[in-house]
Tab-separated table of C-alpha atoms in Angstrom:
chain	number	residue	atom	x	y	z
A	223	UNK	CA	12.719	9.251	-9.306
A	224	UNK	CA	10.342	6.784	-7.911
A	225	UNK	CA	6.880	7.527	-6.562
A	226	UNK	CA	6.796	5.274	-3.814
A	227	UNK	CA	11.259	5.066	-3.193
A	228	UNK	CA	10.638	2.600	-0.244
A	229	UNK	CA	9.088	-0.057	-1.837
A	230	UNK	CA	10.378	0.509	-5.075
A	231	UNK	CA	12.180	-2.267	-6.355
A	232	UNK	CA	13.359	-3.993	-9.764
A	233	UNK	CA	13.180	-7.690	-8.703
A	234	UNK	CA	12.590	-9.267	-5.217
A	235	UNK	CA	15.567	-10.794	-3.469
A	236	UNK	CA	15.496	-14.815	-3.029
A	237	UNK	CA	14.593	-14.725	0.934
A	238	UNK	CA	11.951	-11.887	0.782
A	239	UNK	CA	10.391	-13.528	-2.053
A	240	UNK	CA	10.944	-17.288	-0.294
A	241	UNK	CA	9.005	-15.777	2.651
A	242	UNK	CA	6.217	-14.014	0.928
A	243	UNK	CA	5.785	-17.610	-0.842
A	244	UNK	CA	5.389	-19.291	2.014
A	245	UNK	CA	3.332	-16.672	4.196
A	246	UNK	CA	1.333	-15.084	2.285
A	247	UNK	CA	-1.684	-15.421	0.095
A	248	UNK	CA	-1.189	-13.671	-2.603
A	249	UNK	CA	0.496	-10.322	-4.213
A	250	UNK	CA	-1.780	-6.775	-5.057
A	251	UNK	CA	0.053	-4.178	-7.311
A	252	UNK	CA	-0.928	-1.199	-7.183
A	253	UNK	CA	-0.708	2.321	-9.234
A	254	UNK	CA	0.637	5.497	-8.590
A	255	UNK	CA	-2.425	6.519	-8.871
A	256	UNK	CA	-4.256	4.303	-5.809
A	257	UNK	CA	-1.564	5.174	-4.170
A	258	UNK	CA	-2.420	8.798	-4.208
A	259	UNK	CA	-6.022	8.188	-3.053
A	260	UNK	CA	-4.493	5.853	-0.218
A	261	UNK	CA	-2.680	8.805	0.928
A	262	UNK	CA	-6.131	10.966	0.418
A	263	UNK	CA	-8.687	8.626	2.097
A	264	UNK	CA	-5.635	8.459	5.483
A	265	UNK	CA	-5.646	12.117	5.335
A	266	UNK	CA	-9.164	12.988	4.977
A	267	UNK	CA	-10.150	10.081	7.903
A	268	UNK	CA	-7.490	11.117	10.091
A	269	UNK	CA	-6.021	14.374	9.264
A	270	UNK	CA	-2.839	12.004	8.803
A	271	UNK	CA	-0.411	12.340	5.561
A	272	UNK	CA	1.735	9.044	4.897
A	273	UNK	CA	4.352	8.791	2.976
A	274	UNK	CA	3.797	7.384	-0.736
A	275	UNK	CA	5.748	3.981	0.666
A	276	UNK	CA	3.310	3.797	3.798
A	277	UNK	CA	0.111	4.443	1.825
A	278	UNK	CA	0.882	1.360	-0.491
A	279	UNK	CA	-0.369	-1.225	2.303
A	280	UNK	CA	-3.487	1.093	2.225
A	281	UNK	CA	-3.609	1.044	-1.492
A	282	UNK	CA	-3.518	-2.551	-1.521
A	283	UNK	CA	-6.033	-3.385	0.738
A	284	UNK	CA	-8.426	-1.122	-0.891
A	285	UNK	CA	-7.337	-3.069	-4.553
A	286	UNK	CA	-7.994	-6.872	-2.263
A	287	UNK	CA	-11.132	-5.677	-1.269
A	288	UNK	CA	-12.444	-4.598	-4.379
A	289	UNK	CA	-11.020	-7.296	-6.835
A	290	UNK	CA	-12.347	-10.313	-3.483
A	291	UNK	CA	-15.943	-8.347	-3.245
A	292	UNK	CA	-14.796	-7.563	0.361
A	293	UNK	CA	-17.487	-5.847	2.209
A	294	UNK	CA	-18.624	-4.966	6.421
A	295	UNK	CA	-15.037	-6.359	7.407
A	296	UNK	CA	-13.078	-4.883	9.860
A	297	UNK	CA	-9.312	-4.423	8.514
A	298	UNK	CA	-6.011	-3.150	9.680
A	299	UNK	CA	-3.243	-2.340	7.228
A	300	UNK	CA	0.507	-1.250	8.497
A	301	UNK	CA	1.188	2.258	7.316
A	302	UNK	CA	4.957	3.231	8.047
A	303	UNK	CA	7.193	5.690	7.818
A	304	UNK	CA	8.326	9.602	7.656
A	305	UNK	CA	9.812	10.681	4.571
A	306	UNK	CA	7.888	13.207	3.348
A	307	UNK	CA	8.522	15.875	0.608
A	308	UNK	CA	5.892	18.248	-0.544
A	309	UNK	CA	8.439	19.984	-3.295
């Protein structure tokens, strides 16, 4: 019964995690709970509702920004997918 199903995971697999290693930066975890007002801020700017799994790139940037004192930047986060349940 995961929150966010599409990215939810126990451990990462060798390659994926080989690959972040090498490409990326750094890791943000987020809550349920950012993940929610991801999915509020999209809706409310763009009359848009993602998916829990599709709001966690906005949830993340919003965590990097605050935790790196990011300010005045244009930024672009990859929301995806459809799977959405309102039961």
């Amino acid at each position: 019964d995961a929150f966010a199903d599409g990215v939810a995971i126990k451990t990462a697999g060798a390659e994926p995690f080989r690959l972040v290693s090498k490409f990326s930066d750094g890791i943000v975890t987020v809550t349920k709970e950012e993940i929610c007002a991801a999915i509020k801020d999209v809706y409310r700017d763009t009359r848009s509702i993602l998916e829990p799994a599709g709001a966690v790139s906005i949830a993340g940037m919003k965590a990097y920004c605050k935790f790196n004192k990011v300010e005045g930047k244009v930024l672009v986060a990859v929301t995806s997918g459809a799977n959405m349940n309102f039961d």
